[in-house]
Short mmCIF file of C-alpha atoms in Angstrom, two decimals:
data_model
loop_
_atom_site.label_atom_id
_atom_site.label_comp_id
_atom_site.label_asym_id
_atom_site.label_seq_id
_atom_site.Cartn_x
_atom_site.Cartn_y
_atom_site.Cartn_z
CA TRP A 1 -12.12 20.62 8.91
CA ASN A 2 -10.38 17.44 9.94
CA THR A 3 -12.48 15.34 7.54
CA PRO A 4 -11.09 12.01 6.28
CA ILE A 5 -10.95 11.78 2.48
CA HIS A 6 -11.49 8.84 0.10
CA VAL A 7 -9.84 9.30 -3.31
CA ASP A 8 -11.73 7.76 -6.21
CA ALA A 9 -8.80 7.36 -8.58
CA ALA A 10 -10.77 5.12 -10.96
CA SER A 11 -8.80 6.07 -14.05
CA GLY A 12 -6.56 8.95 -13.01
CA GLY A 13 -4.83 6.75 -10.46
CA PHE A 14 -3.09 4.95 -13.29
CA ILE A 15 -2.00 8.14 -15.04
CA ALA A 16 -1.36 10.91 -12.49
CA PRO A 17 1.62 9.27 -10.74
CA PHE A 18 3.50 9.06 -14.04
CA LEU A 19 2.46 12.26 -15.78
CA TYR A 20 2.42 14.50 -12.71
CA PRO A 21 4.62 12.92 -10.01
CA GLU A 22 4.69 16.19 -8.05
CA LEU A 23 0.86 16.30 -7.84
CA GLU A 24 -0.14 15.41 -4.30
CA TRP A 25 -3.43 13.51 -4.45
CA ASP A 26 -2.51 10.33 -2.58
CA PHE A 27 -1.30 9.29 0.87
CA ARG A 28 1.15 12.17 0.90
CA LEU A 29 -1.88 14.18 2.01
CA PRO A 30 -2.50 13.37 5.69
CA LEU A 31 -6.32 13.36 5.43
CA VAL A 32 -6.42 10.81 2.59
CA LYS A 33 -7.47 7.57 4.28
CA SER A 34 -8.31 5.35 1.29
CA ILE A 35 -7.78 5.19 -2.47
CA ASN A 36 -9.45 3.03 -5.09
CA VAL A 37 -8.72 2.34 -8.76
CA SER A 38 -10.70 0.48 -11.40
CA GLY A 39 -8.60 -2.09 -13.19
CA HIS A 40 -10.83 -2.30 -16.24
CA LYS A 41 -10.18 1.30 -17.22
CA TYR A 42 -6.41 1.58 -17.62
CA GLY A 43 -5.28 -1.49 -15.70
CA LEU A 44 -5.99 -3.69 -18.73
CA VAL A 45 -8.07 -6.28 -16.84
CA TYR A 46 -11.68 -7.46 -17.01
CA ALA A 47 -14.56 -5.20 -16.03
CA GLY A 48 -15.45 -5.38 -12.37
CA VAL A 49 -11.88 -5.72 -11.13
CA GLY A 50 -10.73 -2.96 -8.84
CA TRP A 51 -8.57 -2.27 -5.82
CA VAL A 52 -8.95 -0.25 -2.68
CA VAL A 53 -6.18 0.46 -0.18
CA TRP A 54 -6.34 2.09 3.22
CA ARG A 55 -3.64 4.16 4.86
CA SER A 56 -3.67 1.98 7.97
CA LYS A 57 -5.58 -0.88 9.52
CA GLU A 58 -7.27 1.60 11.84
CA ASP A 59 -8.76 3.42 8.83
CA LEU A 60 -10.50 0.28 7.56
CA PRO A 61 -14.10 0.32 8.87
CA GLU A 62 -15.00 -2.87 10.73
CA ASP A 63 -18.36 -2.82 8.91
CA LEU A 64 -16.57 -3.62 5.63
CA ILE A 65 -15.12 -6.87 6.96
CA PHE A 66 -17.19 -10.02 6.53
CA HIS A 67 -16.43 -12.79 9.01
CA ILE A 68 -17.09 -16.23 7.56
CA ASN A 69 -16.64 -19.65 9.08
CA TYR A 70 -14.48 -21.63 6.70
CA LEU A 71 -13.23 -25.09 7.63
CA GLY A 72 -14.04 -24.40 11.28
CA ALA A 73 -12.12 -21.14 11.59
CA ASP A 74 -13.08 -17.48 11.42
CA GLN A 75 -11.84 -15.96 8.20
CA PRO A 76 -12.11 -12.18 7.83
CA THR A 77 -12.60 -11.18 4.20
CA PHE A 78 -13.43 -8.07 2.21
CA THR A 79 -14.62 -10.05 -0.80
CA LEU A 80 -18.24 -10.65 -1.65
CA ASN A 81 -18.24 -14.34 -2.40
CA PHE A 82 -21.37 -16.05 -3.63
CA SER A 83 -19.88 -19.48 -4.36
CA LYS A 84 -20.06 -20.91 -0.83
#
């Protein structure tokens, strides 16, 4: 069962590391490849703000990278930007 795991730590990701530091739910587990948190829950920021991190560059799917031409150069981005 060598299945890669994504951890949706939407709210618990802000609490678990401090309340239960011995709880292994993060990159200490070798099959965890990515983790996300939602900043608007316990990160005290506006709704819609969140973060995702990958264990390594190799774990980031190429399909998630948008290549845009900005000022004549290729700019890889992960952000959906509707202002250009």
